Coordinates of N, CA and C in Angstrom, one line a residue:
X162 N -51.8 -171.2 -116.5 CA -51.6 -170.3 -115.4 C -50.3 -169.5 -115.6
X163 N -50.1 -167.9 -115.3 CA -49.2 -167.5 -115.8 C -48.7 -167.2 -114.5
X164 N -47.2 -167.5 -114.3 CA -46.2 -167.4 -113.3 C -44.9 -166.5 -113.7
X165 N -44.8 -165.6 -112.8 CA -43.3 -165.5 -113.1 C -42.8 -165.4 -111.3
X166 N -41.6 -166.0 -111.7 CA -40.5 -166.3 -110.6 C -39.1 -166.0 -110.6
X167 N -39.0 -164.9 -109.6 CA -37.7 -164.3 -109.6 C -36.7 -165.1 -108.2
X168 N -35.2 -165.2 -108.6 CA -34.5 -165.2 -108.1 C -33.4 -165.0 -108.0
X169 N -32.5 -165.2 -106.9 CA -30.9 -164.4 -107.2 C -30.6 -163.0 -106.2
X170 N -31.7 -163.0 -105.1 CA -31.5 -161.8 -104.2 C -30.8 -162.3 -103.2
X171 N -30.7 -161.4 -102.5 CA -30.0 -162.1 -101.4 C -28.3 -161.1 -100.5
X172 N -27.9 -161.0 -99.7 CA -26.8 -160.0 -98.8 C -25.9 -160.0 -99.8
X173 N -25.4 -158.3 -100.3 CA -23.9 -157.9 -100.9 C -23.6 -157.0 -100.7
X174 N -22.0 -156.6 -100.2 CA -21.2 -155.2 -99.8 C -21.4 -154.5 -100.9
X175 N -21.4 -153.0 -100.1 CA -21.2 -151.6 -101.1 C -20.1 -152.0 -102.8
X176 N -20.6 -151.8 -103.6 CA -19.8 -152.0 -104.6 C -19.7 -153.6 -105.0
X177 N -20.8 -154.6 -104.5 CA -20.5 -155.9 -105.2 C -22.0 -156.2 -106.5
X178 N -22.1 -157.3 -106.7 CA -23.0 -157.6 -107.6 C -23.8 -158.5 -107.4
X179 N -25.0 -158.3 -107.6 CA -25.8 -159.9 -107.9 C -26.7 -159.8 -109.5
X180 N -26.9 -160.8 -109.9 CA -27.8 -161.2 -110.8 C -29.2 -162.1 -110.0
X181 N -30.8 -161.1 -110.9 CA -31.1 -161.6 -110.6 C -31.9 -162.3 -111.8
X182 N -33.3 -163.4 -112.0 CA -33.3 -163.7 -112.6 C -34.7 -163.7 -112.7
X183 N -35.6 -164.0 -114.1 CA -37.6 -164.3 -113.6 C -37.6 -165.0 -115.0
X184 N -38.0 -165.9 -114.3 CA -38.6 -167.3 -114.9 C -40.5 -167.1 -115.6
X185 N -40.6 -167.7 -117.1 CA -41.8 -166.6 -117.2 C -42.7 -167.7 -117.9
X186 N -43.9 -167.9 -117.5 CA -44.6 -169.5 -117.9 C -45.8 -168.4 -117.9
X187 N -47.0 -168.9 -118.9 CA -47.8 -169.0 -118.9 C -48.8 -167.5 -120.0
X188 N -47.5 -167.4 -120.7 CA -48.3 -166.1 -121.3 C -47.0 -165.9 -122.8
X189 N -47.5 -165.1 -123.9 CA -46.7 -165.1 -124.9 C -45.6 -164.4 -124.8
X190 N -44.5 -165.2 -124.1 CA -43.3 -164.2 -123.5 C -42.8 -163.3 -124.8
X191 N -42.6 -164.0 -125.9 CA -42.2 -162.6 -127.0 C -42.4 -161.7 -127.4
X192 N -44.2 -161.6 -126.7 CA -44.6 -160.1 -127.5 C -44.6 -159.0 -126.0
X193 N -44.2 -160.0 -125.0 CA -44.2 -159.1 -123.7 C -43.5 -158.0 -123.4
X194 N -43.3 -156.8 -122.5 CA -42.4 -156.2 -122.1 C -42.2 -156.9 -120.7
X195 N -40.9 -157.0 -120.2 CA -40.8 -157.8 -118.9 C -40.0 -156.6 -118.3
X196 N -40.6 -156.0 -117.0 CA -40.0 -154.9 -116.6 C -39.5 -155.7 -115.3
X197 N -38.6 -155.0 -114.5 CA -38.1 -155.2 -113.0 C -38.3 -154.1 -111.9
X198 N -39.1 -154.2 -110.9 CA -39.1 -152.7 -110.0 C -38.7 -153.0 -109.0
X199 N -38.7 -151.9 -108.1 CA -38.5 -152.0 -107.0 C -38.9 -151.7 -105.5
X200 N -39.2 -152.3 -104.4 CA -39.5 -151.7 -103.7 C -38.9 -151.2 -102.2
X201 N -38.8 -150.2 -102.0 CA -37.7 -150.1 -100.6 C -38.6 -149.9 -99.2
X202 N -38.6 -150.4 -97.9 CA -39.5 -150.3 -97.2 C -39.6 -149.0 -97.0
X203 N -41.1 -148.0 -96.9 CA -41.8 -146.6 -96.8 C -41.7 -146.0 -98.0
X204 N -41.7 -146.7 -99.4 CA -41.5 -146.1 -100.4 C -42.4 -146.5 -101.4
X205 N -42.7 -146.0 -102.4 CA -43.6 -146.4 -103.9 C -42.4 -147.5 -104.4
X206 N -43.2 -148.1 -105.4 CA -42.3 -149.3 -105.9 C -41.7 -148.2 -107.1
X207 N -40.7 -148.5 -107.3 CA -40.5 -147.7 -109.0 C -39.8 -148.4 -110.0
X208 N -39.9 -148.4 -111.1 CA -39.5 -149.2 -112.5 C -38.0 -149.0 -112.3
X209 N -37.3 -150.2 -112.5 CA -36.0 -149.9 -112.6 C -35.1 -150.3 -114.4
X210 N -35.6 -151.3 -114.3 CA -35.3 -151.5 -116.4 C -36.6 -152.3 -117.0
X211 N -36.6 -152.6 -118.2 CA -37.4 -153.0 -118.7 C -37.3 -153.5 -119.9
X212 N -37.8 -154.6 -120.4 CA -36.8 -154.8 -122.0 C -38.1 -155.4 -122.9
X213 N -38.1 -155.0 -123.8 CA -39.4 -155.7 -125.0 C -39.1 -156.3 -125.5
X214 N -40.0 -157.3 -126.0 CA -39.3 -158.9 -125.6 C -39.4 -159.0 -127.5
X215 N -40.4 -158.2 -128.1 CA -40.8 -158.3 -129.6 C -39.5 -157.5 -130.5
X216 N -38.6 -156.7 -129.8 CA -37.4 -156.0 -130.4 C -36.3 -155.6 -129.9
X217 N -36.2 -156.2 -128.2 CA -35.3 -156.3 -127.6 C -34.4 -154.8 -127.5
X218 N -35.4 -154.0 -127.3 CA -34.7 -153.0 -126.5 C -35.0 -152.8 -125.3
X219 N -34.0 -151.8 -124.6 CA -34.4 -151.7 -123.0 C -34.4 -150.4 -122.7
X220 N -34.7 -150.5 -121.3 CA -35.0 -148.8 -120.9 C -34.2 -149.4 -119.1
X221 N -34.3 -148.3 -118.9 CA -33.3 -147.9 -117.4 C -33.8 -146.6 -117.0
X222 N -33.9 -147.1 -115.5 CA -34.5 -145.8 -114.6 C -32.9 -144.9 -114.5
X223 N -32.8 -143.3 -114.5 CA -31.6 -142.6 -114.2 C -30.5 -143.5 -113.7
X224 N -31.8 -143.8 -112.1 CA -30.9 -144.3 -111.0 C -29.6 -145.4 -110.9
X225 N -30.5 -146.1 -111.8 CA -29.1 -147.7 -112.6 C -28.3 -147.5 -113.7
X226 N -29.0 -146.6 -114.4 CA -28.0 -146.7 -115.5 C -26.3 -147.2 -115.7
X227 N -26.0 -147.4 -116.4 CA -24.5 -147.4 -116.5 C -23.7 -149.1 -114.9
X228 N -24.7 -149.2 -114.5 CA -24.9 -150.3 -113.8 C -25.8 -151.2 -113.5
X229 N -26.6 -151.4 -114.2 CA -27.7 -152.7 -114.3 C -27.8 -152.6 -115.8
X230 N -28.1 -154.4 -116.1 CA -28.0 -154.3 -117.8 C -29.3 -155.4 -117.6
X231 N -30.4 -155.5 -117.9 CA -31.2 -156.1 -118.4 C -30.8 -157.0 -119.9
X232 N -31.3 -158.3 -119.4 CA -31.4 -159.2 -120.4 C -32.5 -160.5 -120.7
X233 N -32.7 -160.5 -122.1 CA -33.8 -162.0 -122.0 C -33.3 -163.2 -122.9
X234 N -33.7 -164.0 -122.5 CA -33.4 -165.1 -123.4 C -34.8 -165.8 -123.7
X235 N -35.5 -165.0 -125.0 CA -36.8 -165.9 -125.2 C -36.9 -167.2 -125.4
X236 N -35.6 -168.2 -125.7 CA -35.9 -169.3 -125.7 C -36.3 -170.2 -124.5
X237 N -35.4 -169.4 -123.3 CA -36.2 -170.0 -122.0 C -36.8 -169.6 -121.2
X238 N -37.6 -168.3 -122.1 CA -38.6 -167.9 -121.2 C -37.8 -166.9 -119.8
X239 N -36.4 -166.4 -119.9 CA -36.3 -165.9 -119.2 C -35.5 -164.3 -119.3
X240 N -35.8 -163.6 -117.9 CA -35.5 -162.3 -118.3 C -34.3 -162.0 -116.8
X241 N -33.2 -161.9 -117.0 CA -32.5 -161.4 -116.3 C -31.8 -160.0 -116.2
X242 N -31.3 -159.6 -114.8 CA -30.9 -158.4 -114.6 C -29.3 -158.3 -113.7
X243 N -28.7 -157.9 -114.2 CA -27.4 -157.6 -113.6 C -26.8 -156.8 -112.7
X244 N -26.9 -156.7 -111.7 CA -26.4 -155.3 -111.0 C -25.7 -155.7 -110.6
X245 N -24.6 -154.3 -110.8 CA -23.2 -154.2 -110.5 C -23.2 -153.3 -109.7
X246 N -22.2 -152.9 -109.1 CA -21.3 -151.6 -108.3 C -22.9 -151.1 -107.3
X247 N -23.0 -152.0 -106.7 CA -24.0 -151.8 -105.9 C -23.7 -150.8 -104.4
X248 N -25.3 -150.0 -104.7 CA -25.5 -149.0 -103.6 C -26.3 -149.2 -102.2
X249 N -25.9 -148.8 -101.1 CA -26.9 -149.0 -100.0 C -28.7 -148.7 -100.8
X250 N -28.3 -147.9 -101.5 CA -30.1 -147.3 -101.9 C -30.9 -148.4 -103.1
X251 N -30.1 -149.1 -103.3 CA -30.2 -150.3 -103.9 C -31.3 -151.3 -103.3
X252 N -31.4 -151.4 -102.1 CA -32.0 -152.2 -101.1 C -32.9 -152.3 -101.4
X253 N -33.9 -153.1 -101.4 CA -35.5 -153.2 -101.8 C -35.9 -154.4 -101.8
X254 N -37.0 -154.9 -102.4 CA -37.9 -156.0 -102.6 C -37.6 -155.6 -104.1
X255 N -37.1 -156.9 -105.2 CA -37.0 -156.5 -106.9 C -38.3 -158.0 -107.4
X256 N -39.1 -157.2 -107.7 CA -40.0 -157.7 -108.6 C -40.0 -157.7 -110.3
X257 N -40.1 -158.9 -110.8 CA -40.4 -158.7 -112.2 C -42.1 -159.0 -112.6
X258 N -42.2 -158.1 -113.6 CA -43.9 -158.0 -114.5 C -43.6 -158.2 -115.9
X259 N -44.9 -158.6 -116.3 CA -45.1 -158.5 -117.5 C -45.9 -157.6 -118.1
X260 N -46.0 -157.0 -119.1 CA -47.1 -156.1 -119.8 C -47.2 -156.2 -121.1
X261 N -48.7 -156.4 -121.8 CA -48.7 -156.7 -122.9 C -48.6 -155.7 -123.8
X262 N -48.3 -155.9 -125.0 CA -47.5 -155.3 -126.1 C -48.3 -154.1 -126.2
X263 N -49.7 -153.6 -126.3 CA -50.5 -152.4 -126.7 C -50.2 -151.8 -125.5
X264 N -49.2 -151.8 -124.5 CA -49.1 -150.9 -124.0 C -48.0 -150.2 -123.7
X265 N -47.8 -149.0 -123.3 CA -46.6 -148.3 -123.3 C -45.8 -148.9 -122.1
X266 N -45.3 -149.9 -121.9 CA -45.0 -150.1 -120.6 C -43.5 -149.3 -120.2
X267 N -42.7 -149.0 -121.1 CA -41.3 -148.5 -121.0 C -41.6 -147.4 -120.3
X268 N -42.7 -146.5 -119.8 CA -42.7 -145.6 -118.9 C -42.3 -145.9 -117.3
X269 N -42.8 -147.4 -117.1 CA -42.2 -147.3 -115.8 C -43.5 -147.6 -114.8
X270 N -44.7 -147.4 -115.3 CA -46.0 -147.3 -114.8 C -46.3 -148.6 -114.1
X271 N -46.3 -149.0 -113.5 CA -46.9 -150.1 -112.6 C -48.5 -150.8 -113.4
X272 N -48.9 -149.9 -113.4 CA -50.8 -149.9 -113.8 C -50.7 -150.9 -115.3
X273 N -49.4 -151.1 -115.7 CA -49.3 -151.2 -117.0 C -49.0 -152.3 -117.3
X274 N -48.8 -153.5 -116.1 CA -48.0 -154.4 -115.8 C -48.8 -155.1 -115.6
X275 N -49.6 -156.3 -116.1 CA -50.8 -157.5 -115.7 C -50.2 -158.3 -114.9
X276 N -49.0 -159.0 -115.0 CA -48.4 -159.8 -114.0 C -47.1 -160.0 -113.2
X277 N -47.1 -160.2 -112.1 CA -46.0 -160.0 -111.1 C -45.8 -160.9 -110.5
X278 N -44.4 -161.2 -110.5 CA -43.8 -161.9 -109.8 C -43.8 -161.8 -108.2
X279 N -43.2 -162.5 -107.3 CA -43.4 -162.6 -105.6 C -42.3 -161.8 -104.9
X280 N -41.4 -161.4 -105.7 CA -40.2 -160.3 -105.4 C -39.0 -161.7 -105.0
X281 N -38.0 -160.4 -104.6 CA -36.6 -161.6 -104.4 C -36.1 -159.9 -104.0
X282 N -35.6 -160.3 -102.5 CA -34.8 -159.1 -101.5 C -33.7 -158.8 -102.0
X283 N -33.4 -158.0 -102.0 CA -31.8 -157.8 -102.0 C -31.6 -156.5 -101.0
X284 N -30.4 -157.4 -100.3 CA -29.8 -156.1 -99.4 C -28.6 -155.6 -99.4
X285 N -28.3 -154.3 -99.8 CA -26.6 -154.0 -100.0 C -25.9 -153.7 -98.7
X286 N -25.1 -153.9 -98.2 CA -24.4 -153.0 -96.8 C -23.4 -152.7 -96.8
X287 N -23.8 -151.6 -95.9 CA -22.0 -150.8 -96.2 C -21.1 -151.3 -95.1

C-alpha cells in the first residue's frame, strides 16, 4: 500500500520557520520525483519544490525560492522541506506527491503526481 505522510505544519509569525516532513512507504522511492504543493483556501493548489529522487536535483516555484530548500533522505524514505523567512501568503494546506520517473514532473503539474499525501496546515500570522 503506498502511503505518504506529511508532518511539521502548524502556527508561525511573519518571518519565522517550520520544517516540514513526508514519510514515503509503499512505492520505489528512488526513482520517484517527490514534489510539495500547495493549497490556500479559494485557490488552485500549486507546485512549490520538487526533488528527483534518481539524481537529486530540485526545482522551486519563483515564489520560495531563496527560502524553502527541499531535501531527501532515500535511506529513510524521506523527503523534507524547510521554510524560512515565512510570509502571510505562505498559508495553505502543504501536501506531498509522488510521480513516477517517465514523467516530467518538475513542471509543477499536479496530473503528474500518482500519489498524495493528506496535507499538514500551515498558518503564518502577522
Amino acid at each position: 500500500e503506498v502511503q505518504l505522510v506529511e508532518s511539521g505544519g502548524g502556527l508561525v509569525q511573519v518571518g519565522g520557520s517550520l520544517r516540514l516532513s513526508c514519510a514515503a512507504s509503499g512505492f520505489n522511492f528512488d526513482e520517484y520525483t517527490i514534489g510539495w504543493f500547495r493549497q490556500a483556501p479559494g485557490k488552485e493548489r500549486e507546485g512549490v519544490s520538487c526533488i528527483t529522487n534518481y539524481d537529486g536535483a530540485t526545482y522551486y516555484a519563483d515564489s520560495v525560492k531563496g527560502r524553502f530548500t527541499i531535501s531527501s533522505d532515500n535511506a529513510k524514505n524521506t523527503v523534507s522541506l524547510q521554510m524560512n523567512s515565512l510570509k502571510p501568503e505562505d498559508t495553505a494546506v502543504y501536501y506531498c506527491a509522488a510521480a513516477p520517473p517517465w514523467t516530467i514532473a518538475t513542471t509543477f503539474d499536479p496530473a503528474d503526481y500518482d500519489y498524495w499525501g493528506q496535507g499538514t496546515r500551515v498558518t503564518v500570522s502577522s
